[in-house]
Short mmCIF file of C-alpha atoms in Angstrom, two decimals:
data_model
loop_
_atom_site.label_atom_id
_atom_site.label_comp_id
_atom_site.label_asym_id
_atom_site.label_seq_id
_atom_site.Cartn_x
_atom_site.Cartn_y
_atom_site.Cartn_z
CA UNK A 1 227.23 125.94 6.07
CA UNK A 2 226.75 123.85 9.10
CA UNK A 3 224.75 121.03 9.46
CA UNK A 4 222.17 121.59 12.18
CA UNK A 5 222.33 118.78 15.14
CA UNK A 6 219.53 115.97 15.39
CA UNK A 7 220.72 114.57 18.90
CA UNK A 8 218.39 114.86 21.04
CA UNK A 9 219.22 116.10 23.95
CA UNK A 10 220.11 114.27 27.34
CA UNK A 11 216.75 115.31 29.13
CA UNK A 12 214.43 114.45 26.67
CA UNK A 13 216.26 111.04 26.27
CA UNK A 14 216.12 110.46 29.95
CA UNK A 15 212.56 111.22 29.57
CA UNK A 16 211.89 109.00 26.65
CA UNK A 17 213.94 106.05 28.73
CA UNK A 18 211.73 106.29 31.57
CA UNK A 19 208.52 106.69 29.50
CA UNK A 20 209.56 103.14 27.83
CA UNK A 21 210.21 101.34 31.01
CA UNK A 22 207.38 102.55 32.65
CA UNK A 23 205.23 101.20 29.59
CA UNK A 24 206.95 97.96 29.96
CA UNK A 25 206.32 97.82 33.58
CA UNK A 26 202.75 98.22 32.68
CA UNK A 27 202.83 95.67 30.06
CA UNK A 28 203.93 92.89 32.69
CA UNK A 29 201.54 93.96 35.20
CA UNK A 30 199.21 93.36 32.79
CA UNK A 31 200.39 89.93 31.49
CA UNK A 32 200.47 88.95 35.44
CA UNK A 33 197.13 90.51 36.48
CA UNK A 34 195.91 87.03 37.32
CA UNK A 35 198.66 86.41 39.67
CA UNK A 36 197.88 89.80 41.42
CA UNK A 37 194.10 88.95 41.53
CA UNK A 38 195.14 85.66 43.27
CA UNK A 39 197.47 87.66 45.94
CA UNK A 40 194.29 89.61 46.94
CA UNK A 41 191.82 86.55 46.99
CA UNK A 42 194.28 84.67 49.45
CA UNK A 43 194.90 87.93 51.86
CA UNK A 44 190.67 87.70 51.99
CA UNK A 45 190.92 84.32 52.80
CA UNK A 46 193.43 84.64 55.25
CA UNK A 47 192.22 87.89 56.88
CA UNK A 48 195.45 89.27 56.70
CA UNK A 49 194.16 92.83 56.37
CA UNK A 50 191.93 92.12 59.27
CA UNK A 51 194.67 90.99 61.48
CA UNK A 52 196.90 94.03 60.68
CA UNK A 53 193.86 96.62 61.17
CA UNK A 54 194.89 99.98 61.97
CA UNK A 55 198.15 99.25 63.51
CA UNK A 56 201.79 98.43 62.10
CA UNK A 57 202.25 94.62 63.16
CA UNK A 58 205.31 92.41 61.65
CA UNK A 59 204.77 89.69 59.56
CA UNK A 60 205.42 87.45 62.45
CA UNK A 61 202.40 88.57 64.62
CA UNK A 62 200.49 88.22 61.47
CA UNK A 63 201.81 84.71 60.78
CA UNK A 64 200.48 83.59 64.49
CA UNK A 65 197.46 84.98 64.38
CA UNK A 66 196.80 83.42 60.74
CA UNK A 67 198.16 80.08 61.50
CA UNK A 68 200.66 80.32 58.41
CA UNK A 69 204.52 80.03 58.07
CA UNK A 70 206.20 83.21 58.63
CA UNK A 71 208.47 83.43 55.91
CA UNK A 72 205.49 82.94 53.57
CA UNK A 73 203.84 85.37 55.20
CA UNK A 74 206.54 87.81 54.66
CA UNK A 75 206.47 87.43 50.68
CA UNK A 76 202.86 87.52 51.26
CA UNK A 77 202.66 91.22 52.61
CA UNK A 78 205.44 92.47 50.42
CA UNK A 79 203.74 91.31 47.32
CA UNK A 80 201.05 93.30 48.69
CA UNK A 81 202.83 96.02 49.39
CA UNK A 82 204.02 95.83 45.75
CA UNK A 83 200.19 96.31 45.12
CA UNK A 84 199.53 99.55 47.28
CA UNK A 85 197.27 97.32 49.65
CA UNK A 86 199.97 97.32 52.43
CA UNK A 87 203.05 99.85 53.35
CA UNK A 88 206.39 98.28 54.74
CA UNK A 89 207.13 100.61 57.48
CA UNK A 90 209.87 99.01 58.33
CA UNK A 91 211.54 95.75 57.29
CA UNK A 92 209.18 92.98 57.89
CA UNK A 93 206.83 95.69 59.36
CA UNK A 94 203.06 96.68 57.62
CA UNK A 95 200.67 98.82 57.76
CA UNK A 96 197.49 99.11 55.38
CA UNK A 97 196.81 101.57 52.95
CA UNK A 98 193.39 103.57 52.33
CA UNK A 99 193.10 100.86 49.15
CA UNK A 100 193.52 98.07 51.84
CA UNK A 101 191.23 99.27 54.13
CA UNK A 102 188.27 98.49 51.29
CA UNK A 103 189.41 94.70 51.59
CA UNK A 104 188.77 94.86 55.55
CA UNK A 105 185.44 92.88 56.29
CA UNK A 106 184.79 94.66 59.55
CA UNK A 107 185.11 98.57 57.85
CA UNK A 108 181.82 100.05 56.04
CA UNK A 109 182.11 100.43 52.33
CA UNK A 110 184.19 97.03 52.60
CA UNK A 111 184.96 95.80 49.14
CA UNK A 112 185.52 92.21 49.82
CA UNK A 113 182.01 90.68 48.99
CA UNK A 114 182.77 91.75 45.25
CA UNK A 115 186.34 90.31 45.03
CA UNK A 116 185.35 86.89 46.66
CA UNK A 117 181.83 86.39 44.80
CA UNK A 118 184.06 87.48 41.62
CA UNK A 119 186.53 84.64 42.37
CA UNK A 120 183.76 82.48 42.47
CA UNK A 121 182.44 83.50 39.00
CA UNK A 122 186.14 83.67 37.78
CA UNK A 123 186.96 79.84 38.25
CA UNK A 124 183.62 79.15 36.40
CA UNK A 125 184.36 81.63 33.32
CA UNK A 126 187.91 81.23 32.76
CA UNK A 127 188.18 78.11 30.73
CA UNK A 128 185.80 80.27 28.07
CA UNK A 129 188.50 82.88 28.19
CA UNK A 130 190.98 80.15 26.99
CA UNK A 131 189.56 80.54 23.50
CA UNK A 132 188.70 84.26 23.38
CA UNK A 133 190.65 84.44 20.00
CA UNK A 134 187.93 81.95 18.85
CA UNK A 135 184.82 84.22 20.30
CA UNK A 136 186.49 86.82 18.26
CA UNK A 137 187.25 85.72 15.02
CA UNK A 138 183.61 84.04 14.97
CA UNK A 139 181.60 86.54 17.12
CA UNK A 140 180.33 83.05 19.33
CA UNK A 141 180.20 82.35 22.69
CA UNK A 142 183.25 79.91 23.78
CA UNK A 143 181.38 78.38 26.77
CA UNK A 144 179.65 75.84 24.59
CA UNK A 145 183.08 74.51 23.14
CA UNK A 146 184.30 74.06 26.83
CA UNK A 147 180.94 72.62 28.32
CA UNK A 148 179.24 71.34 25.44
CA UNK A 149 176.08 73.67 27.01
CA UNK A 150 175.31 77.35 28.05
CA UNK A 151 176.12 78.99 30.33
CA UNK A 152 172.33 78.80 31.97
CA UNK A 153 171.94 74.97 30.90
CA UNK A 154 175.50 74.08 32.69
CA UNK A 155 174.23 75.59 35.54
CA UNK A 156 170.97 74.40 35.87
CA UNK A 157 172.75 70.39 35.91
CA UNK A 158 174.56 71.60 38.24
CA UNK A 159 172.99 72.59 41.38
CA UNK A 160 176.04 73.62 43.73
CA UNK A 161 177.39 75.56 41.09
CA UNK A 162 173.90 77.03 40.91
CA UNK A 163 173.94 77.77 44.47
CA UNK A 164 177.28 79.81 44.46
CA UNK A 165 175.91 81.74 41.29
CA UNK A 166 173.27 83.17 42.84
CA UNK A 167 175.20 83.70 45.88
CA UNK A 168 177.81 86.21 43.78
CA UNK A 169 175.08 87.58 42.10
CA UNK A 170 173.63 88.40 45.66
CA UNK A 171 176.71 89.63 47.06
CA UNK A 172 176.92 91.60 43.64
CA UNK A 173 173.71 93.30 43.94
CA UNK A 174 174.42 94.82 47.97
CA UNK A 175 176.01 97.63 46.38
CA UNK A 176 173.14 98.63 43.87
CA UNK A 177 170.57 97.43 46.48
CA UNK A 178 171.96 100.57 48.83
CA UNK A 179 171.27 103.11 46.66
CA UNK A 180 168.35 102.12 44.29
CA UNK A 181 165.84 102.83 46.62
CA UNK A 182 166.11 106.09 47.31
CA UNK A 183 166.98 106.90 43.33
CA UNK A 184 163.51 107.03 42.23
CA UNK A 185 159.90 107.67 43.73
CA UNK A 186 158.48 103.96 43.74
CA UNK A 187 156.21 105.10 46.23
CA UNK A 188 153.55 106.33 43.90
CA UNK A 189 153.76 102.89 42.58
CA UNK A 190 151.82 99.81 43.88
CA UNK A 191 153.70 97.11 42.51
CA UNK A 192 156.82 96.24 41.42
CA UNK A 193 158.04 92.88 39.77
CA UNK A 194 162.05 92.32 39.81
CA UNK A 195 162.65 90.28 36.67
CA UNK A 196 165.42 87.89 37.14
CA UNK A 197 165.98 88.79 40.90
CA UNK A 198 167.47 85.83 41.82
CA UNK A 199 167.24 85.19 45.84
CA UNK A 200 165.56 88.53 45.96
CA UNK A 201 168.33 91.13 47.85
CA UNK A 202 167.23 94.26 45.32
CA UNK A 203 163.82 93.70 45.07
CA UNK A 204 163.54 93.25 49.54
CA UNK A 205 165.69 96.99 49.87
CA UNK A 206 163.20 98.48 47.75
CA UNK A 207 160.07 96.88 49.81
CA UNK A 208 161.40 97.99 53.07
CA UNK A 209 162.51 101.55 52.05
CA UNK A 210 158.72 101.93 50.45
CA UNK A 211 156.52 99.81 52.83
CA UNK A 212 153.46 100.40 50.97
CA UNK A 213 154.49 98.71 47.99
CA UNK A 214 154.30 95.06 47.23
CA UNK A 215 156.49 93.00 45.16
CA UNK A 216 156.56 90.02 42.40
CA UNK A 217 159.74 88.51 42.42
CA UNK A 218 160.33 86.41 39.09
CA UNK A 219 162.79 84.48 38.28
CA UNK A 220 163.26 80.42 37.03
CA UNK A 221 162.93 78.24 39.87
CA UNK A 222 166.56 77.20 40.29
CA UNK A 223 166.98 81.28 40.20
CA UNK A 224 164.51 81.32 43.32
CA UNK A 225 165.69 78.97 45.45
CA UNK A 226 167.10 81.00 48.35
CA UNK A 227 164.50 83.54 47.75
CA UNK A 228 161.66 82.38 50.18
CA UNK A 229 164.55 82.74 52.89
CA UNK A 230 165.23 86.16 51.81
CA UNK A 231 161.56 87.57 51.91
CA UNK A 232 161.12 85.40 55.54
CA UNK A 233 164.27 87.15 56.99
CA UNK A 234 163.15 90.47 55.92
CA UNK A 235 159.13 90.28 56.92
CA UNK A 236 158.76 90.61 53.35
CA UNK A 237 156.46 87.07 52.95
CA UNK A 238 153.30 88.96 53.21
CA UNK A 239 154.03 91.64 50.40
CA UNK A 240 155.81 89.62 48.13
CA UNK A 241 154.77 87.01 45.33
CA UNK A 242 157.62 84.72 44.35
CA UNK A 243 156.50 83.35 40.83
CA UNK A 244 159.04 80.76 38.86
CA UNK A 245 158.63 81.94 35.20
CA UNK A 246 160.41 82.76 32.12
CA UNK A 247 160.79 86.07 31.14
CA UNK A 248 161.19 84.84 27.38
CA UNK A 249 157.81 83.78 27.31
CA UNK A 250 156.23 86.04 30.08
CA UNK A 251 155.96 87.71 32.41
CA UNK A 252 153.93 88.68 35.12
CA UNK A 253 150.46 90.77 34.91
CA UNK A 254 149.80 93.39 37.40
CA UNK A 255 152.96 95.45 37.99
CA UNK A 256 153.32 99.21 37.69
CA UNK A 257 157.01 98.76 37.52
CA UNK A 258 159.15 96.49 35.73
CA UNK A 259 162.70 95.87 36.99
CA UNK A 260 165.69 94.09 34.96
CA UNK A 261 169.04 94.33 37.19
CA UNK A 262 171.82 92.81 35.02
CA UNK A 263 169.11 91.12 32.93
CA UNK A 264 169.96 92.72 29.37
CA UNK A 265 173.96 92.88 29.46
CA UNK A 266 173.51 88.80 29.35
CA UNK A 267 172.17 88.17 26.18
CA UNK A 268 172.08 89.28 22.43
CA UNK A 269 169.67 92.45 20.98
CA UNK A 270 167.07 90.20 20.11
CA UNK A 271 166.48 87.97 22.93
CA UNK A 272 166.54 91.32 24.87
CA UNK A 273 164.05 93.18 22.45
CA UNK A 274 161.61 89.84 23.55
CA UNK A 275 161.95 90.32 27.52
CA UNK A 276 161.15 94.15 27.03
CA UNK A 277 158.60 93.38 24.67
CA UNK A 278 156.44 91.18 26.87
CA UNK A 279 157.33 94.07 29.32
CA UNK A 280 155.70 96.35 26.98
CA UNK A 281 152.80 94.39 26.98
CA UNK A 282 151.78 94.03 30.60
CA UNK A 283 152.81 97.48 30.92
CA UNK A 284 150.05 99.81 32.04
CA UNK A 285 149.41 103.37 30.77
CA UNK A 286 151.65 105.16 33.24
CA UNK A 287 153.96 102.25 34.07
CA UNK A 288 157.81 102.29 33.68
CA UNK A 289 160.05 99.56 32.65
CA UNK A 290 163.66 100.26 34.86
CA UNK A 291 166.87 98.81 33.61
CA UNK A 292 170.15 99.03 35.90
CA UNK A 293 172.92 98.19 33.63
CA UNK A 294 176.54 99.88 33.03
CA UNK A 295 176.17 102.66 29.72
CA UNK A 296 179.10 102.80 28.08
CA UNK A 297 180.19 106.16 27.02
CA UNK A 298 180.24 106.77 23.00
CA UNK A 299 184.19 106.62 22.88
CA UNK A 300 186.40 104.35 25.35
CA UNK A 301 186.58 106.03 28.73
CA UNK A 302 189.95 104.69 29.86
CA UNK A 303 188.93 104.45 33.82
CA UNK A 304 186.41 102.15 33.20
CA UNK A 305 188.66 99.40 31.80
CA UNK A 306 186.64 96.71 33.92
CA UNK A 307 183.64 97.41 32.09
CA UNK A 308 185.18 96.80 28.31
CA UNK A 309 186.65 93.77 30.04
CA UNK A 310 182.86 92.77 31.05
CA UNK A 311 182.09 92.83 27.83
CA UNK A 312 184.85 90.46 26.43
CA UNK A 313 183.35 88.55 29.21
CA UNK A 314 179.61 88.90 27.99
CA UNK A 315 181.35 87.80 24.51
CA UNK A 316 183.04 84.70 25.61
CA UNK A 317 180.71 83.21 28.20
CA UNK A 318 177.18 84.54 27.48
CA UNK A 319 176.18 85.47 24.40
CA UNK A 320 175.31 89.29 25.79
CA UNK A 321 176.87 92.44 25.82
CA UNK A 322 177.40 95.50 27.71
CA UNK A 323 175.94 98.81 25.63
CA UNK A 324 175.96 102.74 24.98
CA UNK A 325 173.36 104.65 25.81
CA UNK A 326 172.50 104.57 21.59
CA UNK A 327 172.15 100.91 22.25
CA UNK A 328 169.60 100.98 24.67
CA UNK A 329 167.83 103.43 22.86
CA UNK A 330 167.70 100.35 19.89
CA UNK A 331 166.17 97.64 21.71
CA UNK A 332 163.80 99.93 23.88
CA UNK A 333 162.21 101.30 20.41
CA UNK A 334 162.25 97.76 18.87
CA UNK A 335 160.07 96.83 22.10
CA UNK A 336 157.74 99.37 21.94
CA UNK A 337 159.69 101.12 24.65
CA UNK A 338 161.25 104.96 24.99
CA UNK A 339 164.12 105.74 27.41
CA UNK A 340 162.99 108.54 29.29
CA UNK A 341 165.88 109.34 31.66
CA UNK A 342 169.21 108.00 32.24
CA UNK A 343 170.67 108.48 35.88
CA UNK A 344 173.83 107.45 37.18
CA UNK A 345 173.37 105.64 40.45
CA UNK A 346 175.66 106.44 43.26
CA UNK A 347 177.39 104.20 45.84
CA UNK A 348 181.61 102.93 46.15
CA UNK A 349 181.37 101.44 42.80
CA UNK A 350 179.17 103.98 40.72
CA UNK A 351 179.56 101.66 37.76
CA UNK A 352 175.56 101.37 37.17
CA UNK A 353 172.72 103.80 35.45
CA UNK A 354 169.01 103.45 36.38
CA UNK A 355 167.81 103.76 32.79
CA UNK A 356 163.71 104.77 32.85
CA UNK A 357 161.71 103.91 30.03
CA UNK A 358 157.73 104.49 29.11
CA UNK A 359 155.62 103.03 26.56
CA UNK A 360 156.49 104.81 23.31
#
């Protein structure tokens, strides 16, 4: 009786061979994803992608018109080649990819607000990261062991780094700021108070896409300090209260709507169940409290890795947390607050849901 064979055959080991190398290959471009973010920061700051446009141009021309050395400039276009941002036509010859065009200033739908505003936040977060094993053996922030403070403290005794926080958070916000105001009827409203709303960018798109309502802008007053600027530079001055507050011990009487942008995802269930609750109280009978925060899907949607990674974030430097939809539904109900609808916003990042509660 023969013994049957267990070779595998040649194809299925080529197969398996290129299956293992191409998870290795994704296991270093993981372990060097900070060297690739860096390669994209410094083509922004060089305006290499700019200077390239929609022709092919050599890394020569490009080295002129930046000012740079040339053979730098070389190994700086082929490592973004390397990441699909650039094509080598021809040696020492680019052109720029549809991903490329997004980090082009001058093009609509330009990406490059986001990547510079998250460089910004990235040099002021990553010494928490340091100690992420600490965050997660102990479920604590690791900010506080680097800065002997929080994150808010820190930045309130600091000013500049103030300034450049609410500047990201600004520059975060254009996206959202397109498309929330024509993703639900605030026109049957009369007022609407943007908790937290910084220098003001959400809460002015809203007041000039509905000009009949007015606004409360609310935020603490190191939070507000570009927003008088804002509301001038809009024509907004007139319909628009900007109040310094708290929103853990207040906030503001006389809205219809209440609106927390990338309010809750900062901070722990129960300091959130206390700004919805005093939410809940100045609410009026037919009043809505909106929340525009990421959901994250019940199981781990693999194409949303940056949001997971938001929430390692939210972990180490905050305190907060990104959540499910069965999440929100928790600290609405412990507020006195029912989720009514949950909408996925549109726009080039679609990573946000207008989440509409009621008084329950």
């Amino acid at each position: 009786m023969t013994q049957e064979s267990t070779t595998v055959p040649a194809p299925a080991r080529d197969e398996g061979r290129a299956a293992a190398i191409d998870d290795r290959g994704y296991i270093v471009q993981l372990a060097f994803g900070s060297l690739a973010a860096q390669t994209v920061h410094t083509a922004i700051e060089l305006g290499v992608i700019e200077l390239i446009g929609d022709r092919e141009r050599t890394a020569d021309a490009v080295a002129v018109d930046a000012g740079t050395d040339p053979q730098a400039t070389l190994r700086l276009l082929r490592a973004l080649a390397g990441l699909r941002l650039l094509t080598e036509t021809a040696p020492g010859t680019f052109s720029v990819t549809s991903a490329g065009t997004l980090l082009d200033s001058t093009k609509p739908g330009a990406m490059t607000s986001l990547v510079t505003s998250s460089a910004f936040m990235e040099r002021l977060m990553a010494p928490g990261w340091e100690h992420l094993p600490d965050s997660v053996r102990s479920g604590d922030t690791s900010f506080e062991k680097v800065f002997g403070k929080d994150f808010f403290s820190y930045l309130k005794d600091n000013p500049e780094r103030y300034a450049g926080f609410n500047e990201a958070m600004s520059q975060a916000t254009r996206a959202t700021a397109a498309v929330l105001p024509g993703s639900f009827d605030f026109g049957r409203f009369g007022t609407v108070a943007d908790l937290g709303g910084g220098d003001g960018t959400l809460l002015a798109a809203v007041l000039r896409e509905h000009p009949s309502l007015k606004g409360i802008l609310y935020d603490t007053a190191d939070g507000l300090a570009q927003a008088p600027e804002t509301m001038r530079r809009d024509g907004l001055t007139d319909r628009c209260s900007v109040v310094p507050g708290d929103f853990f011990a207040s906030v503001p009487e006389g809205a219809d709507v209440y609106l927390l942008k990338s309010i809750l995802h900062d901070w722990p269930d129960d300091r959130c169940v206390t700004i919805l609750r005093h939410c809940r109280d100045a609410l009026p009978a037919d009043g809505r409290v909106l929340i525009v925060e990421p959901v994250l899907a019940e199981t781990v949607d693999a194409q949303s890795v940056g949001l997971y990674l938001g929430d390692l974030n939210m972990l180490v430097n905050w305190g907060g947390r990104e959540r499910t939809r069965a999440e929100f539904d928790d600290v609405c109900r412990r507020a006195g607050l029912a989720i009514a609808s949950v909408t996925r916003l549109g726009g080039p990042h679609g990573l946000f849901c207008l989440i509409e509660a009621t008084a329950a």
